[in-house]
XYZ file of C-alpha atoms in Angstrom:
381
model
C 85.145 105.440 112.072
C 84.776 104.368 108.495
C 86.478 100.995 107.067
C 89.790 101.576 108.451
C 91.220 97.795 109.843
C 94.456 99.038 111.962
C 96.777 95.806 113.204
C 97.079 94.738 116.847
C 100.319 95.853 118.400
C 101.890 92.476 117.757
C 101.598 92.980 114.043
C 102.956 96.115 114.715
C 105.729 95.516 116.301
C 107.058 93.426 113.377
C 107.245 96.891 111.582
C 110.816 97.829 111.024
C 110.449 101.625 110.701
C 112.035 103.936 113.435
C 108.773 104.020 115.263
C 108.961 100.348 116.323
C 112.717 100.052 116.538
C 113.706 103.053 118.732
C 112.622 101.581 121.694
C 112.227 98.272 124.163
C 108.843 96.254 123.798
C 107.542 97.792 126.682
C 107.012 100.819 125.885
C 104.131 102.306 123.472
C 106.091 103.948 121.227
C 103.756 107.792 120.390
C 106.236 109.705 119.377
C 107.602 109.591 115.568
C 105.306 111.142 113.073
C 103.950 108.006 111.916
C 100.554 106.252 111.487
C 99.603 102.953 112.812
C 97.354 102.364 109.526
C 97.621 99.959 106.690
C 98.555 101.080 103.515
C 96.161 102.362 101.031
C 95.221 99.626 99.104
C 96.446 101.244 95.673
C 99.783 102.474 97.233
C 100.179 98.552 98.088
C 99.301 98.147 94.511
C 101.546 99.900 92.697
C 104.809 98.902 94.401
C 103.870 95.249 94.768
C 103.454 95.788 91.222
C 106.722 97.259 90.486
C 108.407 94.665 93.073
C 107.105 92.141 90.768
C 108.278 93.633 87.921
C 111.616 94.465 89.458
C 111.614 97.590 88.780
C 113.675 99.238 91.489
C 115.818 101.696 89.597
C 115.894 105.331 89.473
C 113.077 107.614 89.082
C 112.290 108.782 85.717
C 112.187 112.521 84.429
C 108.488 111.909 83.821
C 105.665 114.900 84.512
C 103.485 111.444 86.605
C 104.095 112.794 89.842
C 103.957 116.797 89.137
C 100.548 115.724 87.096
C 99.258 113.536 89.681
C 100.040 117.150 92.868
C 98.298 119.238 90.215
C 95.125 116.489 90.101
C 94.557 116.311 93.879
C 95.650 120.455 94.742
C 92.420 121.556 92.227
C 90.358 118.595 93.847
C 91.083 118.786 97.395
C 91.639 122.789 97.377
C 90.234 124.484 94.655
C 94.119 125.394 93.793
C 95.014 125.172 90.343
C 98.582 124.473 90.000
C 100.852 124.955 86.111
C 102.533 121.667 86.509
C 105.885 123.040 84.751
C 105.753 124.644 88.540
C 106.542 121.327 90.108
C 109.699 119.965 90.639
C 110.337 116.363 91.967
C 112.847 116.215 95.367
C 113.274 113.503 97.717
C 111.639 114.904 100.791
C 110.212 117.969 101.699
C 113.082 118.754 104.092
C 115.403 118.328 101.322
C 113.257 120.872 99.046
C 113.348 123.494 101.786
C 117.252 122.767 102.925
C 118.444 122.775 98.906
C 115.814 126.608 98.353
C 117.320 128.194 101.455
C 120.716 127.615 100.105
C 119.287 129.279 97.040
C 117.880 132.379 98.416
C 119.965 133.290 101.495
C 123.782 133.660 102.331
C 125.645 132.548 105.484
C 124.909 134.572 108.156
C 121.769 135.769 106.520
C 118.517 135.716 109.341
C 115.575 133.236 108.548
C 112.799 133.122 110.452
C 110.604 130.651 112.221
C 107.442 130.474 114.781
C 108.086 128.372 117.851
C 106.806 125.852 119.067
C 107.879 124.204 115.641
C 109.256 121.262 113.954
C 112.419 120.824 115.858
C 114.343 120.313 112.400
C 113.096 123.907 110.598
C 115.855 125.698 113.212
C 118.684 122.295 111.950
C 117.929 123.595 108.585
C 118.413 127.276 108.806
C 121.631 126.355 110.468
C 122.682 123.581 107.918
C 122.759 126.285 105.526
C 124.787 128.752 107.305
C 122.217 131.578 108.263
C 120.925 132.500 111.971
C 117.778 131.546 113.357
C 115.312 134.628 114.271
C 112.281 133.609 116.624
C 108.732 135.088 115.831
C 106.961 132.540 118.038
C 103.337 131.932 117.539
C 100.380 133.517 119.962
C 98.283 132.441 122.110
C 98.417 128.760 123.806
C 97.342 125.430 124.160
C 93.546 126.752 124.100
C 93.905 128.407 120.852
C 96.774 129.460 118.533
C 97.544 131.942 115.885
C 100.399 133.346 113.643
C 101.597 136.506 115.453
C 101.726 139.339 112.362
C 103.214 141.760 114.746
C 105.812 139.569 115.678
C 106.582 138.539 112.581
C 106.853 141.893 111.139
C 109.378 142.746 113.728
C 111.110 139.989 112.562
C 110.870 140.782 108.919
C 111.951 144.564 109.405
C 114.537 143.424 111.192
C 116.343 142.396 107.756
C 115.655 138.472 107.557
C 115.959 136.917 103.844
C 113.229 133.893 104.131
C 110.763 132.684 106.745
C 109.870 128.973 107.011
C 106.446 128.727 107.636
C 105.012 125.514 108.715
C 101.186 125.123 107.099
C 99.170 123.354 108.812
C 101.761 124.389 111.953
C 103.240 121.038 113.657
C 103.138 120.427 116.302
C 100.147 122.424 117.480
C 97.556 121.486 114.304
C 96.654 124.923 113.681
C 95.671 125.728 110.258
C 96.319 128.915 109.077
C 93.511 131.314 108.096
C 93.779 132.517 104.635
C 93.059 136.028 106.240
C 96.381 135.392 108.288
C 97.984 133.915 105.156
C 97.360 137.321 103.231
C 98.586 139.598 105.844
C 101.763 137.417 106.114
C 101.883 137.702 101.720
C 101.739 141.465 102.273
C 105.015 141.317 104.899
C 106.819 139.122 102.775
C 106.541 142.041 99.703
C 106.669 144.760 102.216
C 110.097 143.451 103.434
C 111.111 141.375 100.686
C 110.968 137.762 102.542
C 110.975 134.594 100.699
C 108.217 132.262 102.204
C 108.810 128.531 102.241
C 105.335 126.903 103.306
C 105.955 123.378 104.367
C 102.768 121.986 103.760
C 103.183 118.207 104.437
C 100.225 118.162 106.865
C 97.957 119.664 104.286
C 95.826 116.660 103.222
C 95.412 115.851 106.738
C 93.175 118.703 107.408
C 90.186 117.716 109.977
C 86.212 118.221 109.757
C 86.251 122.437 110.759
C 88.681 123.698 109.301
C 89.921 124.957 105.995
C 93.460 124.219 104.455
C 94.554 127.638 102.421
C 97.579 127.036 100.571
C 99.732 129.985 100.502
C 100.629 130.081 96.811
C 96.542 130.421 96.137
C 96.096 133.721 98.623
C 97.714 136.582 96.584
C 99.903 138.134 93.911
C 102.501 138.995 97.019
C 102.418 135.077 97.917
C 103.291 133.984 94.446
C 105.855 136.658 93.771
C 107.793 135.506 96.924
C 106.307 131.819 97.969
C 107.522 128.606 97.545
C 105.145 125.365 98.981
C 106.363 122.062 99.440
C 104.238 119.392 99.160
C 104.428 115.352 99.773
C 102.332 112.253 100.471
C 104.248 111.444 103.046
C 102.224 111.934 106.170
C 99.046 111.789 104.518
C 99.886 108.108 103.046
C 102.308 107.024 105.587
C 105.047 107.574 102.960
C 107.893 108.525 104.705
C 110.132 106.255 104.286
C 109.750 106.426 100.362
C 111.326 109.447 99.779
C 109.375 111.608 96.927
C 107.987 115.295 97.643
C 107.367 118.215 95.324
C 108.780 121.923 95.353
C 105.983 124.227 93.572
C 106.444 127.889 92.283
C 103.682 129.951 90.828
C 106.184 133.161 89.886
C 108.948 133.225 87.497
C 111.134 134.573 90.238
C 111.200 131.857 92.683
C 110.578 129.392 90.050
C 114.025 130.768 88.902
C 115.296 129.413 91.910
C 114.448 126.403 91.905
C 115.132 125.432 88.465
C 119.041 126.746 89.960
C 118.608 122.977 92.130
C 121.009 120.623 91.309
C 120.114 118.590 87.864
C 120.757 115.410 89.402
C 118.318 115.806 92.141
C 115.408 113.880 90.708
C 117.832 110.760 90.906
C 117.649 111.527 94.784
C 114.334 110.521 94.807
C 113.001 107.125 95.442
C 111.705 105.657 92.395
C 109.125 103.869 94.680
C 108.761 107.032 96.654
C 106.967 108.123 92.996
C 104.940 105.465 92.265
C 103.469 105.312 95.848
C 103.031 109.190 95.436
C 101.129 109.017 92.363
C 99.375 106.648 93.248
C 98.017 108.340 96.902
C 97.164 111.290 94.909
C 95.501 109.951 92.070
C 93.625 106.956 93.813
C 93.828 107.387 97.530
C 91.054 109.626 98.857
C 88.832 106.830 99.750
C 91.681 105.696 102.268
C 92.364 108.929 103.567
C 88.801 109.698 103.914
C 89.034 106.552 106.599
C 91.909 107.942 108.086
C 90.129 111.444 108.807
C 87.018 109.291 110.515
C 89.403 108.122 112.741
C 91.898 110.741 113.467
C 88.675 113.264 114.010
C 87.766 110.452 116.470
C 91.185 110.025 118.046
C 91.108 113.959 118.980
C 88.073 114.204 120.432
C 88.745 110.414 122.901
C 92.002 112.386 123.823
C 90.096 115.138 125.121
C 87.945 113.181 126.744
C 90.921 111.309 128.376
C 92.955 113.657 129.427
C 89.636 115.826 131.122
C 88.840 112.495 133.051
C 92.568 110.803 133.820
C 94.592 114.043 133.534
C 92.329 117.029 134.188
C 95.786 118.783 134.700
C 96.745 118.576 131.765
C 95.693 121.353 128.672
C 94.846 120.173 125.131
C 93.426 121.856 122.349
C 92.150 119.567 119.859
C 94.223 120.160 116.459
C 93.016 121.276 113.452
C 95.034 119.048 111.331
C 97.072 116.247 111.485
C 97.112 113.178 114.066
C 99.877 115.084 116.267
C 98.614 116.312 119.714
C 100.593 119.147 122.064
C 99.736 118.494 125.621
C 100.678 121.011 128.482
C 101.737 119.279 131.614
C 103.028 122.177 133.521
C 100.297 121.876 135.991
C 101.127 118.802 137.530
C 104.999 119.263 138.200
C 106.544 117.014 135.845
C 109.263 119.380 134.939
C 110.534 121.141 131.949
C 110.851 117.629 130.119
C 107.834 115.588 130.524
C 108.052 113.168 128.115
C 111.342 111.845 130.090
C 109.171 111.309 133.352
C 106.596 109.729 131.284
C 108.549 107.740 129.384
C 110.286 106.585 132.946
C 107.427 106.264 135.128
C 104.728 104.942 132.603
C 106.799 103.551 129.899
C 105.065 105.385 127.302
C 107.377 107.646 124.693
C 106.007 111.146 123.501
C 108.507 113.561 122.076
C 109.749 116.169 124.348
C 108.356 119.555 124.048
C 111.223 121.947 124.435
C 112.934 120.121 121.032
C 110.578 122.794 119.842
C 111.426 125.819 121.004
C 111.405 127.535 124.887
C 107.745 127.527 124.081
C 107.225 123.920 124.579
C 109.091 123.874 127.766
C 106.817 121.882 129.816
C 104.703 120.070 127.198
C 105.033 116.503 125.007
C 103.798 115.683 121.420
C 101.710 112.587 121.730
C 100.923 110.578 118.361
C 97.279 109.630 117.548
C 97.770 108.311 114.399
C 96.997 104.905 116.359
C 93.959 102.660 116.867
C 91.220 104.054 120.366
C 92.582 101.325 122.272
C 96.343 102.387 122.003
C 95.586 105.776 122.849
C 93.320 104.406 125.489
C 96.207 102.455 126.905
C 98.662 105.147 126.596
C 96.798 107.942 128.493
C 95.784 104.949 131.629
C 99.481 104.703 131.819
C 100.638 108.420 131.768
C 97.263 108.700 134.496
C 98.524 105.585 136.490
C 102.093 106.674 136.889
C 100.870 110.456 137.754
């Protein structure tokens, strides 16, 4: 599982992040979107190097961080970004909250494919417009974008679609066939896209990440991707993410953000970011030995401990969507497991009516927390 040394649960529980604070010491805490990994040593670098230099202040207008996303897109992907494209924002929620307000009016219809990140519906609503469902098909076995669906949705006079790329929380990656037949809706119907692609460098062995901004004319002329190393690098907290354009028209957009929103941005949240993408694929690489490793123990757990439960292994990510509907633990499992085996998952139907009757389970974690954590949920069963 490569060179990856993760800390004991002691040492983790000195962490003061919401993963380790939200909840009393007994309980293994799998539910926040965070990893139980080290830093990469040259994201520890740079800000112990700027601690020591005290330099805390604001982020600079500089083109590091746009340079660095433009580096590791034509590395990782084969995408070749213009880097006057890129524009520095503190998160990628933030990008995609302050572009909606941009390119849709109150009571405007945005669209979005259950199960999903619970926030992408907060967002469509902080902004005044209505929430339209095009939820995705298939199930826990095997999931896909639903074009027929979504066209509905589309024709049915909606102004953007959030599209979540690699999808969270089922770790499907998109195929770039899917990707070009969406594209083709969008300019058909004249949709904005918004790809959240935060999950995109944690792409596992099989699959293929496709950014949508590389498929087609159509996804240039109406895309917008949004891209961080937040959950790659365990970043969150740091608060840098870019908003990329590849078409003067949504680039027109975007340059419409507010001129003081680079000095929302964590200063540190840049460095670390720069830093990730310009010197951190070694780490990552050591992270994707062990989250490949994580999804294939949980399968093997939950076939031996919880045969009633359904998994698909993801395709990305270290987020897992577990169906418990077989074995009568109500619409809300997580609450019953968190009660009865004192482990936290987030609850499914935060994500839609879709996830009624499944849990998000964290693997970002070492084999023996995972280990622990499915003996539990077994134990109290």
């Amino acid at each position: 599982m490569g060179n990856l040394s993760i800390p004991s649960l002691a040492e983790l529980r000195e962490r003061r992040s919401a993963k380790w604070r939200t909840f009393p010491d007994d309980v293994l805490p799998l539910p926040v979107a965070e990893m139980d990994f080290p830093l990469a040593e040259p994201v520890a670098r740079a800000l112990h190097e700027a601690v020591d230099r005290s330099d805390t202040g604001y982020a600079a207008p500089t083109r590091d961080l746009a340079d660095a996303v433009g580096a590791y897109a034509r590395r990782a992907w084969d995408w070749r970004i213009d880097t006057d494209d890129v524009r520095t924002v503190a998160d990628v929620g933030i990008g995609i909250v302050e572009t909606l307000r941009r390119v849709v009016g109150a009571g405007d219809r945005v669209v979005i494919s259950p199960p999903v990140y619970e926030p992408f519906s907060w967002w469509v609503r902080e902004v005044g417009a209505h929430v339209v469902e095009a939820p995705l098909a298939g199930g826990p076995l095997g999931w896909r974008l639903d074009l027929d669906a979504l066209e509905r949705a589309f024709a049915g006079h909606a102004t953007a679609y959030v599209l979540c790329s690699p999808h969270n929380p089922v770790g499907l990656v998109h195929r770039r066939e899917d990707l070009v037949a969406l594209a083709e809706l969008a300019d058909r119907y004249g949709v904005y896209v918004l790809s959240d692609e935060i999950h995109a460098p944690l792409v596992l062995p099989g699959a293929e990440f496709v950014p949508f901004l590389s498929v087609s004319d159509e996804a240039r002329r109406w895309g917008f991707s949004f891209l961080s190393a937040s959950k790659g690098w365990n970043l969150a907290g740091l608060k840098a993410a870019a908003v990329i354009t590849a078409d003067p028209v949504p680039k027109r957009h975007v340059d419409r953000l507010p001129p003081h929103s680079l000095y929302r941005t964590g200063h540190l949240g840049v460095l670390a970011t720069v830093a990730a993408f310009n010197h951190g694929d070694q780490w990552l690489a050591d992270v994707l030995d062990v989250l490949d490793h994580n999804r294939r123990l949980l399968d093997e757990l939950l076939a031996k401990l919880l045969p009633g439960a359904r998994y698909g292994q993801p395709q990305a990510g270290f987020l897992a969507w577990i169906d418990f509907r077989a074995l009568g633990w109500g619409g809300d499992p997580a609450e019953h497991i968190l009660a009865a085996a004192r482990v936290a998952l987030n609850a499914g139907h935060r994500y839609g009516d879709a996830g009624i009757g499944f849990a998000r389970l964290n693997f970002g974690c070492s084999p023996q927390t995972l280990i622990e954590a499915v003996t539990r949920i077994a134990a109290a069963c």
